Structure formats: C-alpha cells, structure tokens
PDB file of C-alpha atoms and ligand atoms in Angstrom:
ATOM      1  CA  MET A   1      59.320  89.082 -39.267  1.00 77.00           C
ATOM      2  CA  ASP A   2      62.471  87.441 -38.205  1.00 86.00           C
ATOM      3  CA  GLN A   3      61.489  84.178 -38.547  1.00 90.00           C
ATOM      4  CA  ILE A   4      64.511  82.896 -36.760  1.00 93.00           C
ATOM      5  CA  LYS A   5      64.198  84.896 -34.207  1.00 94.00           C
ATOM      6  CA  ILE A   6      60.170  83.279 -34.080  1.00 94.00           C
ATOM      7  CA  GLY A   7      61.455  79.996 -35.088  1.00 95.00           C
ATOM      8  CA  ARG A   8      64.336  80.079 -31.526  1.00 95.00           C
ATOM      9  CA  PHE A   9      61.112  81.281 -29.419  1.00 95.00           C
ATOM     10  CA  ILE A  10      58.957  78.372 -30.211  1.00 96.00           C
ATOM     11  CA  ALA A  11      62.007  76.213 -29.285  1.00 96.00           C
ATOM     12  CA  GLU A  12      62.306  78.723 -26.034  1.00 95.00           C
ATOM     13  CA  CYS A  13      58.518  78.316 -24.877  1.00 95.00           C
ATOM     14  CA  ARG A  14      58.648  75.083 -26.070  1.00 95.00           C
ATOM     15  CA  LYS A  15      61.410  73.619 -23.642  1.00 95.00           C
ATOM     16  CA  LEU A  16      59.448  75.626 -20.944  1.00 94.00           C
ATOM     17  CA  GLN A  17      56.736  73.537 -21.321  1.00 94.00           C
ATOM     18  CA  GLY A  18      58.710  70.437 -21.327  1.00 95.00           C
ATOM     19  CA  TYR A  19      57.711  69.154 -25.216  1.00 94.00           C
ATOM     20  CA  THR A  20      59.548  67.612 -27.542  1.00 95.00           C
ATOM     21  CA  GLN A  21      59.656  68.328 -30.748  1.00 95.00           C
ATOM     22  CA  ALA A  22      57.857  65.632 -31.489  1.00 95.00           C
ATOM     23  CA  GLN A  23      55.086  65.851 -28.532  1.00 95.00           C
ATOM     24  CA  LEU A  24      54.203  69.392 -29.350  1.00 95.00           C
ATOM     25  CA  ALA A  25      53.378  68.315 -33.291  1.00 95.00           C
ATOM     26  CA  GLU A  26      51.786  65.444 -32.104  1.00 94.00           C
ATOM     27  CA  LYS A  27      48.975  67.576 -29.887  1.00 93.00           C
ATOM     28  CA  LEU A  28      49.754  69.778 -33.524  1.00 93.00           C
ATOM     29  CA  ASN A  29      48.133  66.399 -35.988  1.00 92.00           C
ATOM     30  CA  LEU A  30      52.202  67.816 -37.538  1.00 92.00           C
ATOM     31  CA  THR A  31      54.844  65.829 -38.543  1.00 90.00           C
ATOM     32  CA  ASP A  32      58.313  66.469 -36.353  1.00 88.00           C
ATOM     33  CA  ARG A  33      59.811  68.403 -39.235  1.00 92.00           C
ATOM     34  CA  ALA A  34      57.414  70.654 -39.045  1.00 92.00           C
ATOM     35  CA  VAL A  35      57.895  71.655 -36.124  1.00 94.00           C
ATOM     36  CA  SER A  36      61.820  71.810 -36.498  1.00 94.00           C
ATOM     37  CA  LYS A  37      61.130  74.085 -40.076  1.00 94.00           C
ATOM     38  CA  TRP A  38      59.684  76.655 -37.323  1.00 94.00           C
ATOM     39  CA  GLU A  39      62.338  76.378 -35.218  1.00 95.00           C
ATOM     40  CA  THR A  40      64.765  76.035 -37.901  1.00 94.00           C
ATOM     41  CA  GLY A  41      63.568  79.526 -39.409  1.00 92.00           C
ATOM     42  CA  ARG A  42      62.502  77.914 -42.487  1.00 91.00           C
ATOM     43  CA  SER A  43      58.678  78.476 -41.949  1.00 90.00           C
ATOM     44  CA  LEU A  44      56.080  79.814 -40.722  1.00 90.00           C
ATOM     45  CA  PRO A  45      53.232  78.625 -38.453  1.00 91.00           C
ATOM     46  CA  ASP A  46      50.239  78.798 -40.593  1.00 86.00           C
ATOM     47  CA  SER A  47      47.509  81.525 -39.328  1.00 83.00           C
ATOM     48  CA  SER A  48      44.883  78.223 -39.338  1.00 85.00           C
ATOM     49  CA  ILE A  49      46.818  76.312 -36.029  1.00 89.00           C
ATOM     50  CA  MET A  50      48.991  79.743 -34.971  1.00 90.00           C
ATOM     51  CA  LEU A  51      46.096  79.841 -32.107  1.00 90.00           C
ATOM     52  CA  ASP A  52      45.993  76.111 -30.982  1.00 92.00           C
ATOM     53  CA  LEU A  53      50.273  76.886 -31.268  1.00 94.00           C
ATOM     54  CA  CYS A  54      50.585  79.524 -29.234  1.00 93.00           C
ATOM     55  CA  ASP A  55      47.974  78.391 -26.141  1.00 93.00           C
ATOM     56  CA  ILE A  56      49.259  75.077 -25.825  1.00 94.00           C
ATOM     57  CA  LEU A  57      53.090  76.960 -25.114  1.00 94.00           C
ATOM     58  CA  GLY A  58      51.269  79.712 -23.231  1.00 91.00           C
ATOM     59  CA  ILE A  59      51.437  83.120 -25.009  1.00 92.00           C
ATOM     60  CA  SER A  60      50.070  84.942 -27.493  1.00 88.00           C
ATOM     61  CA  VAL A  61      49.975  85.295 -31.282  1.00 87.00           C
ATOM     62  CA  ASN A  62      51.439  88.519 -30.875  1.00 86.00           C
ATOM     63  CA  GLU A  63      54.481  87.753 -28.847  1.00 89.00           C
ATOM     64  CA  LEU A  64      54.540  85.038 -31.024  1.00 91.00           C
ATOM     65  CA  LEU A  65      54.935  86.650 -34.663  1.00 89.00           C
ATOM     66  CA  SER A  66      57.359  89.417 -32.135  1.00 88.00           C
ATOM     67  CA  GLY A  67      59.617  86.558 -31.108  1.00 91.00           C
ATOM     68  CA  GLU A  68      59.414  87.469 -27.376  1.00 89.00           C
ATOM     69  CA  LYS A  69      57.467  88.429 -24.570  1.00 86.00           C
ATOM     70  CA  ILE A  70      56.334  91.602 -24.397  1.00 80.00           C
ATOM     71  CA  ASN A  71      55.259  93.212 -21.140  1.00 76.00           C
ATOM     72  CA  VAL A  72      51.674  95.282 -21.014  1.00 69.00           C
ATOM     73  CA  GLU A  73      53.767  98.640 -22.076  1.00 67.00           C
ATOM     74  CA  ASN A  74      55.328  98.396 -25.253  1.00 68.00           C
ATOM     75  CA  ASN A  75      52.431  96.338 -25.972  1.00 69.00           C
ATOM     76  CA  ASN A  76      50.541  98.757 -28.307  1.00 73.00           C
ATOM     77  CA  GLN A  77      53.966  99.796 -30.145  1.00 75.00           C
ATOM     78  CA  LYS A  78      54.439  95.379 -30.575  1.00 74.00           C
ATOM     79  CA  ASN A  79      50.860  95.341 -32.040  1.00 76.00           C
ATOM     80  CA  GLU A  80      51.557  98.499 -34.507  1.00 76.00           C
ATOM     81  CA  GLN A  81      55.041  97.319 -35.036  1.00 79.00           C
ATOM     82  CA  LEU A  82      53.736  93.786 -36.774  1.00 80.00           C
ATOM     83  CA  LEU A  83      50.778  95.598 -37.880  1.00 79.00           C
ATOM     84  CA  LEU A  84      52.946  97.290 -40.059  1.00 79.00           C
ATOM     85  CA  GLU A  85      55.203  94.597 -41.056  1.00 82.00           C
ATOM     86  CA  MET A  86      52.062  92.039 -41.847  1.00 79.00           C
ATOM     87  CA  ALA A  87      50.799  95.083 -44.620  1.00 77.00           C
ATOM     88  CA  LYS A  88      54.538  94.500 -45.760  1.00 80.00           C
ATOM     89  CA  GLU A  89      54.687  91.729 -46.140  1.00 80.00           C
ATOM     90  CA  LEU A  90      51.539  91.295 -47.867  1.00 75.00           C
ATOM     91  CA  GLU A  91      52.170  93.753 -50.310  1.00 75.00           C
ATOM     92  CA  LYS A  92      55.409  91.650 -51.047  1.00 78.00           C
ATOM     93  CA  LYS A  93      53.519  88.847 -52.276  1.00 75.00           C
ATOM     94  CA  ASN A  94      51.545  90.658 -54.065  1.00 72.00           C
ATOM     95  CA  LYS A  95      53.978  91.896 -56.304  1.00 76.00           C
ATOM     96  CA  THR A  96      55.805  88.314 -55.918  1.00 78.00           C
ATOM     97  CA  ILE A  97      52.397  86.459 -57.519  1.00 75.00           C
ATOM     98  CA  TRP A  98      51.928  89.668 -59.443  1.00 75.00           C
ATOM     99  CA  SER A  99      54.933  89.461 -61.856  1.00 79.00           C
ATOM    100  CA  ALA A 100      55.002  85.045 -61.547  1.00 78.00           C
ATOM    101  CA  MET A 101      51.801  86.358 -63.332  1.00 77.00           C
ATOM    102  CA  TRP A 102      53.653  89.249 -66.179  1.00 79.00           C
ATOM    103  CA  ALA A 103      56.454  86.420 -66.402  1.00 83.00           C
ATOM    104  CA  ILE A 104      53.523  83.489 -67.270  1.00 80.00           C
ATOM    105  CA  MET A 105      52.082  85.655 -69.571  1.00 80.00           C
ATOM    106  CA  THR A 106      55.731  86.847 -70.819  1.00 84.00           C
ATOM    107  CA  VAL A 107      56.319  82.964 -71.604  1.00 84.00           C
ATOM    108  CA  SER A 108      53.275  81.524 -73.753  1.00 82.00           C
ATOM    109  CA  ILE A 109      53.229  84.763 -75.804  1.00 85.00           C
ATOM    110  CA  LEU A 110      56.620  84.187 -76.883  1.00 87.00           C
ATOM    111  CA  ALA A 111      56.234  79.964 -77.429  1.00 84.00           C
ATOM    112  CA  LEU A 112      52.585  81.285 -79.123  1.00 85.00           C
ATOM    113  CA  LEU A 113      54.767  83.435 -81.456  1.00 87.00           C
ATOM    114  CA  GLY A 114      57.740  80.617 -81.827  1.00 87.00           C
ATOM    115  CA  GLY A 115      55.034  78.186 -82.327  1.00 85.00           C
ATOM    116  CA  ILE A 116      53.415  79.703 -85.440  1.00 84.00           C
ATOM    117  CA  PHE A 117      56.885  80.394 -86.699  1.00 86.00           C
ATOM    118  CA  ALA A 118      58.010  76.804 -86.662  1.00 85.00           C
ATOM    119  CA  THR A 119      55.216  75.639 -87.711  1.00 84.00           C
ATOM    120  CA  ALA A 120      54.091  78.301 -90.543  1.00 82.00           C
ATOM    121  CA  PHE A 121      58.280  77.020 -91.670  1.00 83.00           C
ATOM    122  CA  PHE A 122      58.510  73.060 -90.759  1.00 83.00           C
ATOM    123  CA  ILE A 123      54.851  71.616 -92.137  1.00 80.00           C
ATOM    124  CA  PRO A 124      54.605  72.354 -95.746  1.00 80.00           C
ATOM    125  CA  GLU A 125      51.014  74.277 -96.445  1.00 79.00           C
ATOM    126  CA  GLY A 126      48.253  72.431 -96.093  1.00 81.00           C
ATOM    127  CA  PRO A 127      45.518  70.972 -94.222  1.00 84.00           C
ATOM    128  CA  TRP A 128      48.093  69.816 -91.614  1.00 84.00           C
ATOM    129  CA  GLN A 129      49.693  72.663 -90.892  1.00 84.00           C
ATOM    130  CA  LEU A 130      46.638  74.526 -89.522  1.00 84.00           C
ATOM    131  CA  VAL A 131      46.061  71.829 -86.819  1.00 86.00           C
ATOM    132  CA  ALA A 132      49.603  72.694 -86.211  1.00 84.00           C
ATOM    133  CA  ILE A 133      49.068  76.444 -85.127  1.00 84.00           C
ATOM    134  CA  ILE A 134      45.194  75.888 -83.819  1.00 86.00           C
ATOM    135  CA  ALA A 135      47.024  73.177 -81.398  1.00 85.00           C
ATOM    136  CA  VAL A 136      49.644  76.270 -81.088  1.00 85.00           C
ATOM    137  CA  VAL A 137      46.590  78.798 -79.436  1.00 86.00           C
ATOM    138  CA  ILE A 138      45.576  75.546 -77.488  1.00 85.00           C
ATOM    139  CA  VAL A 139      48.036  75.500 -75.826  1.00 82.00           C
ATOM    140  CA  PHE A 140      49.036  78.969 -75.584  1.00 82.00           C
ATOM    141  CA  LEU A 141      45.367  79.553 -74.236  1.00 83.00           C
ATOM    142  CA  ILE A 142      46.052  76.830 -71.585  1.00 82.00           C
ATOM    143  CA  PRO A 143      48.180  78.986 -69.269  1.00 77.00           C
ATOM    144  CA  CYS A 144      45.779  82.457 -70.060  1.00 77.00           C
ATOM    145  CA  PHE A 145      43.354  80.547 -68.448  1.00 79.00           C
ATOM    146  CA  TYR A 146      45.188  79.633 -65.132  1.00 76.00           C
ATOM    147  CA  ALA A 147      46.813  83.075 -64.886  1.00 75.00           C
ATOM    148  CA  LEU A 148      43.556  84.385 -65.260  1.00 74.00           C
ATOM    149  CA  LYS A 149      41.825  81.782 -63.206  1.00 75.00           C
ATOM    150  CA  LEU A 150      44.773  83.216 -60.298  1.00 72.00           C
ATOM    151  CA  GLU A 151      43.882  86.359 -60.942  1.00 69.00           C
ATOM    152  CA  VAL A 152      40.391  85.199 -59.418  1.00 68.00           C
ATOM    153  CA  SER A 153      41.442  83.803 -57.365  1.00 69.00           C
ATOM    154  CA  VAL A 154      44.063  84.920 -55.535  1.00 68.00           C
ATOM    155  CA  GLY A 155      42.566  88.453 -55.464  1.00 72.00           C
ATOM    156  CA  ALA A 156      39.788  91.535 -54.923  1.00 83.00           C
ATOM    157  CA  TYR A 157      40.044  95.107 -56.196  1.00 87.00           C
ATOM    158  CA  LYS A 158      39.580  97.347 -53.732  1.00 88.00           C
ATOM    159  CA  CYS A 159      36.561 100.681 -55.400  1.00 90.00           C
ATOM    160  CA  LYS A 160      38.768 103.651 -55.170  1.00 89.00           C
ATOM    161  CA  ASN A 161      35.523 105.413 -54.670  1.00 89.00           C
ATOM    162  CA  CYS A 162      33.832 103.672 -51.224  1.00 91.00           C
ATOM    163  CA  GLY A 163      36.786 100.853 -50.500  1.00 87.00           C
ATOM    164  CA  TYR A 164      34.222  97.581 -51.702  1.00 89.00           C
ATOM    165  CA  GLU A 165      35.513  94.526 -52.680  1.00 87.00           C
ATOM    166  CA  ILE A 166      34.963  93.098 -55.500  1.00 86.00           C
ATOM    167  CA  VAL A 167      35.958  89.971 -56.902  1.00 83.00           C
ATOM    168  CA  PRO A 168      34.975  89.978 -60.407  1.00 81.00           C
ATOM    169  CA  THR A 169      33.658  87.370 -62.335  1.00 78.00           C
ATOM    170  CA  TYR A 170      36.118  85.780 -65.482  1.00 73.00           C
ATOM    171  CA  LYS A 171      34.275  87.938 -67.358  1.00 76.00           C
ATOM    172  CA  GLN A 172      34.343  91.453 -65.837  1.00 77.00           C
ATOM    173  CA  ALA A 173      38.745  89.821 -65.213  1.00 75.00           C
ATOM    174  CA  LEU A 174      38.567  89.937 -69.169  1.00 73.00           C
ATOM    175  CA  ASN A 175      36.541  92.608 -70.490  1.00 77.00           C
ATOM    176  CA  ALA A 176      37.830  94.689 -67.763  1.00 79.00           C
ATOM    177  CA  MET A 177      41.005  97.768 -68.703  1.00 80.00           C
ATOM    178  CA  HIS A 178      44.334  96.392 -66.806  1.00 77.00           C
ATOM    179  CA  ARG A 179      46.303  99.579 -65.686  1.00 76.00           C
ATOM    180  CA  GLY A 180      49.599  98.190 -63.919  1.00 72.00           C
ATOM    181  CA  THR A 181      48.232  96.285 -61.026  1.00 76.00           C
ATOM    182  CA  THR A 182      44.744  98.151 -61.597  1.00 83.00           C
ATOM    183  CA  ARG A 183      41.193  97.310 -63.560  1.00 86.00           C
ATOM    184  CA  TYR A 184      38.540  99.633 -64.029  1.00 89.00           C
ATOM    185  CA  LEU A 185      35.753  98.174 -62.364  1.00 89.00           C
ATOM    186  CA  MET A 186      32.387  98.922 -61.765  1.00 88.00           C
ATOM    187  CA  CYS A 187      31.751  99.110 -57.600  1.00 90.00           C
ATOM    188  CA  PRO A 188      27.853  96.747 -57.390  1.00 88.00           C
ATOM    189  CA  ASN A 189      28.357  98.738 -53.626  1.00 89.00           C
ATOM    190  CA  CYS A 190      28.238 102.332 -55.173  1.00 93.00           C
ATOM    191  CA  ASN A 191      27.756 101.830 -58.384  1.00 90.00           C
ATOM    192  CA  LYS A 192      30.728 104.096 -60.396  1.00 90.00           C
ATOM    193  CA  ARG A 193      33.429 103.065 -62.325  1.00 90.00           C
ATOM    194  CA  THR A 194      36.954 103.313 -61.661  1.00 89.00           C
ATOM    195  CA  TRP A 195      40.317 102.475 -61.635  1.00 90.00           C
ATOM    196  CA  CYS A 196      40.191  99.977 -58.336  1.00 89.00           C
ATOM    197  CA  LYS A 197      43.231  98.822 -57.080  1.00 86.00           C
ATOM    198  CA  LYS A 198      44.995  94.903 -56.510  1.00 82.00           C
ATOM    199  CA  VAL A 199      44.149  93.869 -53.078  1.00 80.00           C
ATOM    200  CA  LEU A 200      44.932  90.669 -51.642  1.00 70.00           C
ATOM    201  CA  LYS A 201      42.444  88.769 -50.180  1.00 62.00           C
ATOM    202  CA  LYS A 202      44.554  85.562 -48.561  1.00 51.00           C
TER     203      LYS A 202
HETATM  204 ZN1   ZN B 301      32.717 101.576 -54.742  1.00 65.76          ZN
END
C-alpha cells in the first residue's frame, strides 16, 4: 500500500469536507498529530477507526486504502489488487515477527553461554558459583518465555489437511516439533497430525 498516496488522499478528502486536522482528530477522539502522521504518509489509520474515518470523509475503505476515488468500472479490479497487497503485507509482518523471534533466541543463547563461562571463570568454585549459574539460567528463561508468549499470542497454525486454524497452548507449542515456519501439530478439527503453517491472527 502506498502510504504517501493514501495520506495525500486523506488530506484532500478532509479539506473537501471542510475540516481542519484538529477538527477531524476531535471527531475521532484522536490527537491532531495522528492525523498529521497519516497525511504525511508516516502511518496508516488503525483498522479500528477506519470505518468511522471513511464515514466522515465520505469515502469507502476501499478508496481510502487505494488512495483515490474508485469508479464502478475499475472497482473489482481494485478490490483484487487490494486483497493481494494486504496478503503481501501480512506475509511481510509474519516474516518480521519470525526474524525478531530468532534474533531474541540467538542473543539469549549466546548470553547464556557467555554468562556460564563468566561465572565459571571469575567466581571461585563453591556454592556461590552454583547460585550465579542458576541466576544466569533464570535470566535466560525470561526471553524464552517471552518468545513463546509472542508465538502463542500473535499466531495460529493452519492445518494442512482441513485448513482449521489451530491456536496451540504453551504446552503444545513447547512440545511440538518445529521446522522453519511450520510446526507438527495435532488438529482438533480433523484429528490429523500435519506440518501446520504459521499464520497471523491479526
Ligand atoms: Zn485439520
């Protein structure tokens, strides 16, 4: 989606309706900074207020996201184009979350190894060394837990067999085998175990 084009379109429609940025913001219970951010293409309106915004501007969501008025003739074509772009954007978001998770895991494993080495090297053998190692392991578990939480909260897995979206529990996510962006999970809908591909819920 072309944020700059969408921003210009929002500004254009706002002026056509005779509102200032502040007036539009007030109607949506937002700050005028939010409106200015859309209009300069730095962000997109949140999906939760998109309908209200379009209503106020007298345009359709379709038009908003295309950044232009749509006539009936090219409406279908625009629809398809938009759906495709949204799918692409979701895919991109998916990839970002995955790489963030991998980065978290890599850094924490390195930190764990470094921490254990450091305690073994600098703290003389004895009870304190054990305490230090336990502390290092606990600190390591926090990002692991966070990564797992992220995984369970943002994503679902699509059953290869029936297409059902499985939301794994912590236990399932911990136990299921993992390969790239797929996990080997049992589907509660068709009771088959398949390599389910990760999809984002939001
Ligand atoms: Zn299934």
